[in-house]
Every structure is written in C-alpha cells, then in structure tokens.
Amino acid sequence: MLYGIFSNDTAENGSARLRVGVQYNELILDLDCVSTLGYFNDLGIDTTVFAKPVLNDFIALGKPVHQAVRQRITDLLRSDAAAIVDVYDQVFTHESRAQLHLPVRIGDYTDFYAGIHHAENVGRMFRPDGDPLLPNYRHMPVAYHGRASSIVVSGTSIRRPNGQFMQAGALSFGPSQSLDFELELGLIIGKSNPPGEPIPVDEAESYIFGVTLFNDWSARDIQRWEYQPLGPFLGKNFASSMSAWVLPFEDLEPFRMAGPVQEPVPLPYLQTTTPGHFDVQLAVSLRTESGEEVCISRSNVQYLYWNFAQMIAHHTVGGCNLNIGDVLATGTISGIDPDSYGSLLELSWNGTRPISLPDGSTRTYLLDGDAVALRAFARTDNSTIELGTVTGTIQS
Amino acid sequence: MLYGIFSNDTAENGSARLRVGVQYNELILDLDCVSTLGYFNDLGIDTTVFAKPVLNDFIALGKPVHQAVRQRITDLLRSDAAAIVDVYDQVFTHESRAQLHLPVRIGDYTDFYAGIHHAENVGRMFRPDGDPLLPNYRHMPVAYHGRASSIVVSGTSIRRPNGQFMQAGALSFGPSQSLDFELELGLIIGKSNPPGEPIPVDEAESYIFGVTLFNDWSARDIQRWEYQPLGPFLGKNFASSMSAWVLPFEDLEPFRMAGPVQEPVPLPYLQTTTPGHFDVQLAVSLRTESGEEVCISRSNVQYLYWNFAQMIAHHTVGGCNLNIGDVLATGTISGIDPDSYGSLLELSWNGTRPISLPDGSTRTYLLDGDAVALRAFARTDNSTIELGTVTGTIQS
C-alpha cells in the first residue's frame, strides 16, 4: 500500500486542496473523502489528518492507527465487497487527473554512504593506490547532512546547476559538465526521539514510517572542487528528488534477509540480532530527448553494507534527535557488476568509458533533456511490492 | 533592538503562551500585549504575528513593516513619552521571570568556514607540511549543511556526546574527550528565493533579517575519525546553541567596514561593490564549576574572510533555495593573535598547550560543569549594540 499527497481540485480560496491518498492501480483512493463519508468513524481516530497537505500528522498517529486504517482500506477495496461501489466516483481519482506533491514536510535530510560497492568504486577512481575504503568505513555508517529545502517530488524538472570547478587545471564557472543521478532509498522517520536520548539499534526499525525512492542528483565537478575539508555542498544542494509515494516499512517484511557479514564486528551500539537487509530490486532507466527509455542499471537494496537500524542507531548515538518526516537516504546502492552501478560516475568510470544508448548516442554524464527514472520492486510467491517511481528531466 | 520569543504564563490549555518580545534593558516588551492594547492598530499590519511561538511570520511581513513596528516601539519607549506608563505592568515582564525560546523555526542550517585565521590554524595543526589553506579556500566560501533539529536556545544544557574515535591508535567508544565550542555569528534569513534562482551578491544583504550569536559545539575526537570523505556529522549534530535574541541586520550599519583584500579576486558572482564586513567585538568566557567566569578569548567579526553577501550568493548560485528562518552560521571567527582564537582546539593548540584558569585548573577541552558564554558588542560615538549572550553548560 502506497501513501501520498495529491490534489485534483481547488479549495474555495483558489489554492489546490492537498490531501492524503492511497495508490490503487492507476487510481488514487481519496482518504479524506473516505473519511468524510464516515468509513473511518468507528476507528476512534483524528480523521482531520487526511485533509492535511503532508503525511506528518497521519504518521504521528502511530503504528496501531496506521494498521487499523490499512485494514479498513483493505476491506473497502476487496473485490467482493460492495462497500464503496456507490461512491466510486467520489472516492477514486485517476492518477492522470491528479497532481502529486511532496509526501512529507521534511525537517532534516541526512544522506548515508552505506552502499559499499559504490564507496569502493569511488575509492578506486580517486585513490587508486590505496585501500578503496577509508579506515572508518567498516566501523560506522558514514553520513553527512544534506539540504532539506531543495528536495522535490518526482516529476519536477531539474535545472542544471551553475558552479565553480577546475577544468584542465583552470578555475571555471558555468553549468556543471558532469551532472549525475544517485540511486538511493530514503527512509521516512515515523517517531521522534528526545534530544540526548539515542535510539537503541534493536528498537530502531520502529522509528521508520516508510521507504521511498530517492535520487540525490550530484554535480561531480562542483563537488570535487568544493568538498575538502567539509564535504559536499553545492554539488548536491541544487535538488534531490523523491517519489510521491511512500511504502509503509511493514510492507518490506516478506523481503527481509541477512546482510553481508560485517568484519570487523561493529561496536556494540551497531550490533543487530535480526536480519536487517531487504531483497528489493532496483532499476535505473534513461530516456534521451530523441530516444526511448532504456534501462542502464539494475541493482538491489541488499547491496547495502549497513542496514537501516544501524543507520538510525548511529545517527542518534551522540544524542541527535530525529523528527517525524525526516529523510535518511541510504547513499548510492551499487551492485558488484558494472551493469549494477547506481550512478553515471561509476557506469562511465569517471567519464572514461561512455555508455552507448540505442539511439546511437553515448553518455558519460547527463545532457539537457535527459530523463532519469528510478524504480524498485520485490516479489515472492505470495507478495509483490512496487515503490513509486522517481523521475526527473534535466533542464538547462 | 533585539527581538525574541518568550513566555511567562500559561494559556488556557495549560501550555506556555509563547509570543514576540523586544529586549529593553532587563525587561521584555510584550509585543503581543502592545498590539492587543491597540498601539499597532494604525499600522495596517497582521498583528497576529506577535502571538506566534516563532518570529518567522513576523519576519515574512518584510522590511517596511519591520521598520514601521520598530519606529512605533521606539516612540513608545521614549523616556519623555507617557504613552505606555499606564499599562507598564501589562506590557513589560522582567527577564528573570520569563522563559526564552528558540526565536525562529529553522528549516535548514548551514555552517560556513569563513574565518580564515581559524581555517589556517586548523590547516597548520593537521597538515603541518602543506599550505595551511586548501586550494579552494580563497575561491569560495566553503560550507557544509548542519543539523537543524538539534539547535537549542541559549541556556540549554549540553550533554557530552558519546561516539567512536581513535585513541592511542585503537578504536574507542565513549564520551567525547575533546568537547569544544566554536565562536560564530548566525544570519537569520528574512526572505526566500525560488528554487533555481540564485540571489545576486549585490542584493544578498536584503535577504538577511538579522544576526545572532551562535555556538557550534564540536566533539573534535568524533569529528576527526568520521569526517572523511563527507564532512562533519556526529561531531557536530548533538547540539548547537543560539542566542534567544536576534539583532535586526540594519542595526549593524554603523559598524560596517571594508573586509580584507581578497586575492585572488573572486569570480564575478562573488564580487561585492560595497564594504560588507562589520566591526563587532566578540568575547568568549568560561566558568568552571568551582571558579569564576573568566574571559578566554576576544575576537571580532571583521576577521571573517568572506562577507555575508558572498555567503548568500555562493549558497544559492547553483539554484539552492533559502527560506525564512534558515540559519547561515559564519564558522569559527578567530583573530590573528593566540588570545583571539574562537575555539579550544586553537586556544590549546590541539590539546598541546593547556590554558590556565584563575581557579588553578587548566583546560585543553571542556570538562563537565564548564559553562561557556559568547558575547558580542559594538560601539561608536553615537551607537552601541549588544547581541544576546549565548550560554551553555556541559553535562555528563
């Protein structure tokens, strides 16, 4: 079940009326309307949360309420149930007639670096003579704070950023010449911890409301020139894209699996007792202005080194407080094989191996007009999930 | 004139009633009360902004309104004016009977590295054989994104963070052994720019609502182990402290001065035509649990290399949007002489030169019970300003 925020009409004051919806095939079930019609009346919850422009207030109601709402929605949508047939036109909106919005109000955004194959690839490119991983990598989920204000919903065009960078040994200023995507998953925090009170690793998953696909656009030339000694800034903060749809964390349960053996054994505050990885397939596709959409990478969430619980435990171990709606992104999730890399930096090996596209063109980095789509899905015999796509087209 | 948020009573629902106040000697002028009594009636503004728990809505009214309100307050406070004598007990609260709160709702927090003497000192300590400044330093105001959720108001106790760090070559976990302060100024953003639309450097100062003192507490051992390659994370995000009082940017005008000659000349988007530095004195004092408060550093805002307008122009040049209430901190403002350094890292030269205190003790880094206070003031023959103090006491 995917939750999001949509609008398809305007309120009395002329502004769009944003409210909570659930994706149902190509339709959106309007939870505000369902609630107004009384279908949630006996649940004893504050139904005004469905009329809000972000999911935060719904998230704040907590997991028992989420489960009750979910069960009610499932009952209403059962094919043999006649419950909502009479109000079908009221409660459903076709996705093509709706506008989708950023699903949460994001207080803070953190980007991890938990994809070990990505970290190793970056190390091999930029420190060819040393260990591809820095000494701290296997001891902690390395992360940095990103910019929350410039996170946009899937479908928003991405303007190529201007910035300064070194080109052939000379300082240049202009549009980035190495604009890249990053294939990531974002965790949406569902519960806050008080300042100064770390979240134990074994409780950490209960702080996740859901997951979303996340594209941390990166201007590699800008980033390379600016990042010493304090990390990425303008190379990242022009925009990040996230899916309009959030998958509740519980929906990942059928796909849970053990992660890689962590050696050296991490410090106790990072030791988990249950498997914390997930077998969720990822795909990146590219559509050029003149060409068709083509898949350029297939990866999997299981390639993360650090799991979600470890990220949350590490983030808070010094006392940092998380809030509902905060986004913790995983960092680029690259697989082992070259066709599973989660960025063009890796796919083109720092621009030295252009990738060929069916329209006859090649790419090292993104050109204006290129549209990138990230997708995620998982299947077992009994379950199928699909995360919302996250797309973005590069503008000059 | 200093603006802040205070409370001294409880609303009908039992929660504290936060509202806007102006500091007046040791008193707080209650702008919500002044407004309710009708003194702002003829200004034609939305006076509900004074009953809000943060300054953001007041800030959003814009500079002409700020100026009208300020003029009215000045008239009311004139010693020869009888305007508010009759309602003195209603409109004034003694600061000792009020609780002060975080003055703004902070969307995003950015920390610059604009204090060149600080950057040089750090370089001398950690890269003794190279140029103390990295190659990008004189080309751009280097910065990183910080954590907004853990910014606390002056007076809040600071818990010593746990974390991992290398100690005598071995990985350790426990309370930071090198907890430090950083003497900074924070800009409060007063106007937003749309995503993708950079703020020109010559307009940038008009985006500043005000300035505040800012202490970017730092756990040096945690930071040193974690910061490669993505910058500071847990070494900073346990807490930052800011003053409860915000000085409107216009109040700095009498202290405007030319900054250092910038060589090499920065790129055009960073070139300013008017002097953008300010002669504002800074002081750091330390009070141990057993001792008296003692001044341990005197610095000045003029020691910044990059000015405020350059910071804003750089932050947005790639299209990043700023929002009202965002905090842009300057980074540590150290002077040239050793008694003007803005952190214990520098004052104790990475722990190698303990500083002596009047109570007979010494310090390299902060001990539990130590209280740090940052102050700022400026004087000309005609003007005196004092920024609100920012204090914090270290707890185990």
mmCIF file of C-alpha atoms in Angstrom, chain B residues 48-376:
data_model
loop_
_atom_site.group_PDB
_atom_site.id
_atom_site.type_symbol
_atom_site.label_atom_id
_atom_site.label_comp_id
_atom_site.label_asym_id
_atom_site.label_seq_id
_atom_site.Cartn_x
_atom_site.Cartn_y
_atom_site.Cartn_z
ATOM 1 C CA THR B 48 -1.435 38.048 14.946
ATOM 2 C CA VAL B 49 2.251 37.559 14.123
ATOM 3 C CA PHE B 50 3.141 38.780 17.624
ATOM 4 C CA ALA B 51 1.203 35.901 19.218
ATOM 5 C CA LYS B 52 3.183 33.259 17.368
ATOM 6 C CA PRO B 53 5.755 30.925 19.000
ATOM 7 C CA VAL B 54 8.472 31.856 16.466
ATOM 8 C CA LEU B 55 9.485 35.035 14.620
ATOM 9 C CA ASN B 56 9.010 33.537 11.140
ATOM 10 C CA ASP B 57 5.611 35.108 10.422
ATOM 11 C CA PHE B 58 6.771 38.495 11.671
ATOM 12 C CA ILE B 59 9.882 38.197 9.515
ATOM 13 C CA ALA B 60 7.725 37.335 6.499
ATOM 14 C CA LEU B 61 5.953 40.708 6.711
ATOM 15 C CA GLY B 62 9.073 42.278 5.237
ATOM 16 C CA LYS B 63 11.411 45.146 5.976
ATOM 17 C CA PRO B 64 8.964 48.080 5.553
ATOM 18 C CA VAL B 65 6.737 46.540 8.236
ATOM 19 C CA HIS B 66 9.717 45.796 10.460
ATOM 20 C CA GLN B 67 10.706 49.433 10.172
ATOM 21 C CA ALA B 68 7.227 50.716 10.975
ATOM 22 C CA VAL B 69 6.983 48.454 14.023
ATOM 23 C CA ARG B 70 10.412 49.468 15.159
ATOM 24 C CA GLN B 71 9.605 53.166 14.843
ATOM 25 C CA ARG B 72 6.413 52.689 16.828
ATOM 26 C CA ILE B 73 8.267 50.791 19.565
ATOM 27 C CA THR B 74 10.935 53.486 19.697
ATOM 28 C CA ASP B 75 8.242 56.140 20.100
ATOM 29 C CA LEU B 76 6.545 54.170 22.862
ATOM 30 C CA LEU B 77 9.812 53.710 24.738
ATOM 31 C CA ARG B 78 10.958 57.324 24.524
ATOM 32 C CA SER B 79 11.671 58.466 28.044
ATOM 33 C CA ASP B 80 9.548 61.586 27.608
ATOM 34 C CA ALA B 81 6.581 59.686 26.238
ATOM 35 C CA ALA B 82 3.736 58.873 28.540
ATOM 36 C CA ALA B 83 2.140 56.510 26.078
ATOM 37 C CA ILE B 84 2.585 53.281 27.942
ATOM 38 C CA VAL B 85 3.033 54.450 31.519
ATOM 39 C CA ASP B 86 -0.488 53.407 32.441
ATOM 40 C CA VAL B 87 -0.032 49.914 31.112
ATOM 41 C CA TYR B 88 3.558 49.421 32.244
ATOM 42 C CA ASP B 89 2.800 46.317 34.303
ATOM 43 C CA GLN B 90 0.937 44.754 31.419
ATOM 44 C CA VAL B 91 3.451 45.313 28.640
ATOM 45 C CA PHE B 92 6.710 44.658 30.498
ATOM 46 C CA THR B 93 7.991 41.434 32.002
ATOM 47 C CA HIS B 94 11.255 41.212 33.862
ATOM 48 C CA GLU B 95 13.640 38.887 32.055
ATOM 49 C CA SER B 96 14.220 36.942 35.270
ATOM 50 C CA ARG B 97 10.559 35.943 35.303
ATOM 51 C CA ALA B 98 10.407 34.950 31.652
ATOM 52 C CA GLN B 99 11.448 31.877 29.794
ATOM 53 C CA LEU B 100 13.211 32.483 26.497
ATOM 54 C CA HIS B 101 12.709 30.194 23.497
ATOM 55 C CA LEU B 102 14.347 29.491 20.167
ATOM 56 C CA PRO B 103 13.496 32.655 18.208
ATOM 57 C CA VAL B 104 12.863 31.056 14.806
ATOM 58 C CA ARG B 105 11.656 27.824 13.311
ATOM 59 C CA ILE B 106 14.789 26.790 11.435
ATOM 60 C CA GLY B 107 14.208 24.975 8.171
ATOM 61 C CA ASP B 108 17.824 24.393 7.231
ATOM 62 C CA TYR B 109 21.093 25.249 8.917
ATOM 63 C CA THR B 110 24.326 25.860 7.021
ATOM 64 C CA ASP B 111 27.709 26.365 8.611
ATOM 65 C CA PHE B 112 30.372 28.246 6.668
ATOM 66 C CA TYR B 113 34.127 28.212 7.226
ATOM 67 C CA ALA B 114 34.612 31.895 6.544
ATOM 68 C CA GLY B 115 37.005 32.663 9.398
ATOM 69 C CA ILE B 116 40.332 32.499 7.593
ATOM 70 C CA HIS B 117 42.521 32.527 10.694
ATOM 71 C CA HIS B 118 40.579 29.572 12.061
ATOM 72 C CA ALA B 119 40.961 27.708 8.762
ATOM 73 C CA GLU B 120 44.684 28.476 8.714
ATOM 74 C CA ASN B 121 45.125 27.296 12.296
ATOM 75 C CA VAL B 122 43.321 24.037 11.550
ATOM 76 C CA GLY B 123 45.495 23.577 8.474
ATOM 77 C CA ARG B 124 48.713 24.248 10.435
ATOM 78 C CA MET B 125 47.741 21.680 13.054
ATOM 79 C CA PHE B 126 46.587 18.894 10.754
ATOM 80 C CA ARG B 127 48.611 19.446 7.579
ATOM 81 C CA PRO B 128 51.839 20.916 9.014
ATOM 82 C CA ASP B 129 53.846 20.311 5.845
ATOM 83 C CA GLY B 130 51.471 21.885 3.342
ATOM 84 C CA ASP B 131 49.808 25.228 2.667
ATOM 85 C CA PRO B 132 47.585 25.839 5.703
ATOM 86 C CA LEU B 133 44.681 26.710 3.378
ATOM 87 C CA LEU B 134 43.279 24.199 0.912
ATOM 88 C CA PRO B 135 43.302 25.308 -2.745
ATOM 89 C CA ASN B 136 39.582 26.159 -2.846
ATOM 90 C CA TYR B 137 39.564 28.363 0.263
ATOM 91 C CA ARG B 138 40.214 31.754 -1.350
ATOM 92 C CA HIS B 139 37.910 30.966 -4.282
ATOM 93 C CA MET B 140 34.676 30.232 -2.439
ATOM 94 C CA PRO B 141 33.089 30.448 0.996
ATOM 95 C CA VAL B 142 33.421 26.761 1.892
ATOM 96 C CA ALA B 143 30.427 25.451 3.841
ATOM 97 C CA TYR B 144 28.547 22.319 4.857
ATOM 98 C CA HIS B 145 24.981 21.543 5.836
ATOM 99 C CA GLY B 146 24.420 21.112 9.571
ATOM 100 C CA ARG B 147 21.619 19.625 11.632
ATOM 101 C CA ALA B 148 18.691 21.986 12.244
ATOM 102 C CA SER B 149 16.755 19.823 14.720
ATOM 103 C CA SER B 150 19.426 19.953 17.412
ATOM 104 C CA ILE B 151 19.841 23.740 17.533
ATOM 105 C CA VAL B 152 18.855 24.847 21.026
ATOM 106 C CA VAL B 153 18.315 28.200 22.661
ATOM 107 C CA SER B 154 20.941 29.797 24.893
ATOM 108 C CA GLY B 155 20.865 28.393 28.410
ATOM 109 C CA THR B 156 20.064 24.841 27.380
ATOM 110 C CA SER B 157 22.480 22.353 28.965
ATOM 111 C CA ILE B 158 24.681 20.463 26.537
ATOM 112 C CA ARG B 159 25.079 16.735 27.064
ATOM 113 C CA ARG B 160 28.541 15.438 26.299
ATOM 114 C CA PRO B 161 28.044 13.154 23.296
ATOM 115 C CA ASN B 162 29.100 9.539 23.112
ATOM 116 C CA GLY B 163 30.721 8.407 19.938
ATOM 117 C CA GLN B 164 33.522 6.437 18.394
ATOM 118 C CA PHE B 165 37.024 7.786 17.907
ATOM 119 C CA MET B 166 40.620 6.630 17.705
ATOM 120 C CA GLN B 167 42.520 6.821 20.956
ATOM 121 C CA ALA B 168 46.206 5.872 21.012
ATOM 122 C CA GLY B 169 45.696 4.042 17.746
ATOM 123 C CA ALA B 170 42.771 1.951 18.989
ATOM 124 C CA LEU B 171 39.079 2.330 18.247
ATOM 125 C CA SER B 172 37.243 3.615 21.319
ATOM 126 C CA PHE B 173 33.642 4.300 22.168
ATOM 127 C CA GLY B 174 32.513 6.595 24.931
ATOM 128 C CA PRO B 175 32.030 10.214 25.941
ATOM 129 C CA SER B 176 33.945 12.651 23.755
ATOM 130 C CA GLN B 177 37.255 13.608 25.337
ATOM 131 C CA SER B 178 37.677 16.776 23.301
ATOM 132 C CA LEU B 179 34.458 18.717 23.545
ATOM 133 C CA ASP B 180 34.851 22.228 22.192
ATOM 134 C CA PHE B 181 32.906 25.408 21.496
ATOM 135 C CA GLU B 182 33.018 27.463 18.301
ATOM 136 C CA LEU B 183 32.556 31.228 18.332
ATOM 137 C CA GLU B 184 30.289 32.107 15.414
ATOM 138 C CA LEU B 185 27.704 34.558 14.208
ATOM 139 C CA GLY B 186 24.461 33.243 12.705
ATOM 140 C CA LEU B 187 22.494 35.014 9.980
ATOM 141 C CA ILE B 188 18.719 34.590 10.100
ATOM 142 C CA ILE B 189 17.325 34.537 6.573
ATOM 143 C CA GLY B 190 14.479 37.020 6.082
ATOM 144 C CA LYS B 191 13.266 36.333 2.547
ATOM 145 C CA SER B 192 13.114 33.246 0.385
ATOM 146 C CA ASN B 193 14.370 32.807 -3.172
ATOM 147 C CA PRO B 194 12.612 30.420 -5.564
ATOM 148 C CA PRO B 195 14.398 27.145 -6.374
ATOM 149 C CA GLY B 196 16.717 27.583 -9.340
ATOM 150 C CA GLU B 197 17.010 31.366 -8.919
ATOM 151 C CA PRO B 198 20.334 32.430 -7.426
ATOM 152 C CA ILE B 199 20.496 35.568 -5.283
ATOM 153 C CA PRO B 200 22.836 38.157 -6.849
ATOM 154 C CA VAL B 201 25.601 39.193 -4.475
ATOM 155 C CA ASP B 202 24.586 42.864 -4.585
ATOM 156 C CA GLU B 203 21.044 42.012 -3.430
ATOM 157 C CA ALA B 204 22.090 39.395 -0.931
ATOM 158 C CA GLU B 205 22.100 41.529 2.219
ATOM 159 C CA SER B 206 18.400 42.274 1.709
ATOM 160 C CA TYR B 207 17.772 38.576 2.392
ATOM 161 C CA ILE B 208 19.105 38.859 5.956
ATOM 162 C CA PHE B 209 16.572 39.522 8.706
ATOM 163 C CA GLY B 210 19.074 39.611 11.498
ATOM 164 C CA VAL B 211 22.082 38.210 13.243
ATOM 165 C CA THR B 212 22.517 36.136 16.362
ATOM 166 C CA LEU B 213 25.393 34.669 18.326
ATOM 167 C CA PHE B 214 25.964 31.010 17.591
ATOM 168 C CA ASN B 215 27.973 28.283 19.321
ATOM 169 C CA ASP B 216 28.607 25.289 17.092
ATOM 170 C CA TRP B 217 29.658 22.798 19.792
ATOM 171 C CA SER B 218 32.134 20.283 18.376
ATOM 172 C CA ALA B 219 33.426 16.902 19.543
ATOM 173 C CA ARG B 220 36.869 17.006 17.952
ATOM 174 C CA ASP B 221 37.746 13.334 18.509
ATOM 175 C CA ILE B 222 34.478 12.106 16.983
ATOM 176 C CA GLN B 223 34.803 14.596 14.107
ATOM 177 C CA ARG B 224 38.386 13.625 13.305
ATOM 178 C CA TRP B 225 37.550 9.937 12.940
ATOM 179 C CA GLU B 226 34.335 10.322 10.976
ATOM 180 C CA TYR B 227 34.821 13.298 8.657
ATOM 181 C CA GLN B 228 36.494 11.629 5.663
ATOM 182 C CA PRO B 229 35.207 11.837 2.983
ATOM 183 C CA LEU B 230 31.831 13.513 3.592
ATOM 184 C CA GLY B 231 32.466 16.059 6.341
ATOM 185 C CA PRO B 232 31.346 16.514 9.958
ATOM 186 C CA PHE B 233 28.328 14.568 11.216
ATOM 187 C CA LEU B 234 28.106 13.264 14.812
ATOM 188 C CA GLY B 235 30.991 15.540 15.769
ATOM 189 C CA LYS B 236 28.564 18.441 15.422
ATOM 190 C CA ASN B 237 24.946 17.284 15.365
ATOM 191 C CA PHE B 238 24.466 16.586 19.089
ATOM 192 C CA ALA B 239 23.764 20.301 19.659
ATOM 193 C CA SER B 240 24.348 23.861 18.539
ATOM 194 C CA SER B 241 23.326 26.825 20.687
ATOM 195 C CA MET B 242 21.984 30.145 19.538
ATOM 196 C CA SER B 243 21.060 33.300 21.335
ATOM 197 C CA ALA B 244 17.423 33.871 22.257
ATOM 198 C CA TRP B 245 17.727 37.366 20.797
ATOM 199 C CA VAL B 246 18.040 38.395 17.169
ATOM 200 C CA LEU B 247 19.532 41.753 16.182
ATOM 201 C CA PRO B 248 17.967 43.192 13.010
ATOM 202 C CA PHE B 249 20.598 43.397 10.309
ATOM 203 C CA GLU B 250 20.095 47.155 9.917
ATOM 204 C CA ASP B 251 21.451 47.674 13.431
ATOM 205 C CA LEU B 252 24.884 46.628 12.197
ATOM 206 C CA GLU B 253 25.012 49.535 9.723
ATOM 207 C CA PRO B 254 27.071 51.953 11.885
ATOM 208 C CA PHE B 255 29.763 49.296 12.186
ATOM 209 C CA ARG B 256 30.147 48.495 8.501
ATOM 210 C CA MET B 257 33.723 48.408 7.229
ATOM 211 C CA ALA B 258 35.803 47.068 4.380
ATOM 212 C CA GLY B 259 36.963 43.484 4.683
ATOM 213 C CA PRO B 260 40.349 42.028 3.809
ATOM 214 C CA VAL B 261 41.648 42.381 0.276
ATOM 215 C CA GLN B 262 40.588 39.187 -1.466
ATOM 216 C CA GLU B 263 43.450 37.860 -3.536
ATOM 217 C CA PRO B 264 42.966 36.163 -5.949
ATOM 218 C CA VAL B 265 39.985 38.280 -6.967
ATOM 219 C CA PRO B 266 36.922 36.063 -6.608
ATOM 220 C CA LEU B 267 34.721 35.048 -9.520
ATOM 221 C CA PRO B 268 32.217 37.730 -10.633
ATOM 222 C CA TYR B 269 29.285 36.166 -8.776
ATOM 223 C CA LEU B 270 31.190 36.773 -5.524
ATOM 224 C CA GLN B 271 32.397 40.312 -6.234
ATOM 225 C CA THR B 272 30.831 42.953 -3.993
ATOM 226 C CA THR B 273 30.961 46.662 -4.651
ATOM 227 C CA THR B 274 30.294 47.930 -1.136
ATOM 228 C CA PRO B 275 32.117 47.119 2.085
ATOM 229 C CA GLY B 276 30.459 44.071 3.620
ATOM 230 C CA HIS B 277 32.319 43.486 6.857
ATOM 231 C CA PHE B 278 31.420 44.680 10.347
ATOM 232 C CA ASP B 279 33.464 45.832 13.321
ATOM 233 C CA VAL B 280 31.724 43.860 16.073
ATOM 234 C CA GLN B 281 33.736 42.708 19.065
ATOM 235 C CA LEU B 282 33.364 39.143 20.282
ATOM 236 C CA ALA B 283 34.271 37.567 23.599
ATOM 237 C CA VAL B 284 34.257 34.050 24.988
ATOM 238 C CA SER B 285 34.160 33.380 28.701
ATOM 239 C CA LEU B 286 34.402 30.165 30.652
ATOM 240 C CA ARG B 287 33.094 29.455 34.142
ATOM 241 C CA THR B 288 34.219 26.236 35.751
ATOM 242 C CA GLU B 289 32.101 24.528 38.370
ATOM 243 C CA SER B 290 34.288 25.887 41.159
ATOM 244 C CA GLY B 291 35.552 29.076 39.618
ATOM 245 C CA GLU B 292 34.518 32.496 38.444
ATOM 246 C CA GLU B 293 33.719 33.426 34.889
ATOM 247 C CA VAL B 294 36.871 34.356 33.023
ATOM 248 C CA CYS B 295 37.365 35.706 29.530
ATOM 249 C CA ILE B 296 39.415 33.278 27.462
ATOM 250 C CA SER B 297 39.209 34.913 24.031
ATOM 251 C CA ARG B 298 38.485 38.255 22.377
ATOM 252 C CA SER B 299 37.851 38.332 18.657
ATOM 253 C CA ASN B 300 35.998 40.447 16.089
ATOM 254 C CA VAL B 301 33.556 39.761 13.255
ATOM 255 C CA GLN B 302 35.859 41.713 10.930
ATOM 256 C CA TYR B 303 38.264 38.725 10.904
ATOM 257 C CA LEU B 304 35.972 36.857 8.508
ATOM 258 C CA TYR B 305 37.453 36.438 5.038
ATOM 259 C CA TRP B 306 34.129 36.128 3.205
ATOM 260 C CA ASN B 307 31.323 38.568 3.938
ATOM 261 C CA PHE B 308 27.640 37.794 4.466
ATOM 262 C CA ALA B 309 26.591 38.765 0.938
ATOM 263 C CA GLN B 310 29.196 36.447 -0.531
ATOM 264 C CA MET B 311 27.991 33.569 1.647
ATOM 265 C CA ILE B 312 24.407 34.011 0.429
ATOM 266 C CA ALA B 313 25.399 34.443 -3.218
ATOM 267 C CA HIS B 314 27.526 31.318 -3.081
ATOM 268 C CA HIS B 315 24.891 29.266 -1.254
ATOM 269 C CA THR B 316 22.324 29.964 -3.966
ATOM 270 C CA VAL B 317 24.470 30.155 -7.111
ATOM 271 C CA GLY B 318 23.592 26.595 -8.094
ATOM 272 C CA GLY B 319 19.903 27.170 -7.510
ATOM 273 C CA CYS B 320 19.518 26.175 -3.858
ATOM 274 C CA ASN B 321 16.545 27.923 -2.263
ATOM 275 C CA LEU B 322 16.767 29.662 1.117
ATOM 276 C CA ASN B 323 13.727 30.028 3.358
ATOM 277 C CA ILE B 324 12.723 32.449 6.076
ATOM 278 C CA GLY B 325 14.233 31.296 9.360
ATOM 279 C CA ASP B 326 17.136 29.408 7.831
ATOM 280 C CA VAL B 327 20.364 29.907 9.751
ATOM 281 C CA LEU B 328 23.655 30.560 7.972
ATOM 282 C CA ALA B 329 26.460 30.498 10.509
ATOM 283 C CA THR B 330 29.829 32.023 9.710
ATOM 284 C CA GLY B 331 32.126 29.322 11.034
ATOM 285 C CA THR B 332 34.577 29.979 13.846
ATOM 286 C CA ILE B 333 35.760 33.587 13.962
ATOM 287 C CA SER B 334 39.336 33.570 15.195
ATOM 288 C CA GLY B 335 41.559 36.626 15.218
ATOM 289 C CA ILE B 336 45.249 36.730 14.415
ATOM 290 C CA ASP B 337 46.678 36.603 17.934
ATOM 291 C CA PRO B 338 46.501 33.457 20.063
ATOM 292 C CA ASP B 339 44.272 35.172 22.633
ATOM 293 C CA SER B 340 41.683 35.807 19.919
ATOM 294 C CA TYR B 341 41.124 32.230 18.796
ATOM 295 C CA GLY B 342 37.494 31.145 18.673
ATOM 296 C CA SER B 343 37.789 27.512 19.780
ATOM 297 C CA LEU B 344 39.658 25.460 22.373
ATOM 298 C CA LEU B 345 41.133 23.417 19.532
ATOM 299 C CA GLU B 346 43.086 26.546 18.639
ATOM 300 C CA LEU B 347 43.481 28.070 22.131
ATOM 301 C CA SER B 348 45.051 24.825 23.394
ATOM 302 C CA TRP B 349 46.670 24.134 20.003
ATOM 303 C CA ASN B 350 45.133 20.709 19.591
ATOM 304 C CA GLY B 351 45.484 19.959 23.287
ATOM 305 C CA THR B 352 49.231 20.574 23.419
ATOM 306 C CA ARG B 353 49.111 23.921 25.274
ATOM 307 C CA PRO B 354 46.626 23.766 28.153
ATOM 308 C CA ILE B 355 45.218 27.142 29.127
ATOM 309 C CA SER B 356 45.453 28.168 32.783
ATOM 310 C CA LEU B 357 42.407 29.360 34.665
ATOM 311 C CA PRO B 358 42.274 31.590 37.797
ATOM 312 C CA ASP B 359 40.988 28.726 39.952
ATOM 313 C CA GLY B 360 44.283 26.940 39.377
ATOM 314 C CA SER B 361 42.911 24.417 36.932
ATOM 315 C CA THR B 362 43.850 24.066 33.279
ATOM 316 C CA ARG B 363 41.841 23.229 30.206
ATOM 317 C CA THR B 364 42.563 21.707 26.866
ATOM 318 C CA TYR B 365 38.908 20.856 26.163
ATOM 319 C CA LEU B 366 35.683 21.336 28.130
ATOM 320 C CA LEU B 367 35.018 19.401 31.334
ATOM 321 C CA ASP B 368 31.594 18.550 32.737
ATOM 322 C CA GLY B 369 30.191 21.530 34.590
ATOM 323 C CA ASP B 370 32.034 24.081 32.453
ATOM 324 C CA ALA B 371 29.814 26.935 31.274
ATOM 325 C CA VAL B 372 30.696 28.791 28.079
ATOM 326 C CA ALA B 373 29.305 32.228 27.239
ATOM 327 C CA LEU B 374 29.700 34.043 23.926
ATOM 328 C CA ARG B 375 29.119 37.788 23.788
ATOM 329 C CA ALA B 376 29.205 40.433 21.070
#
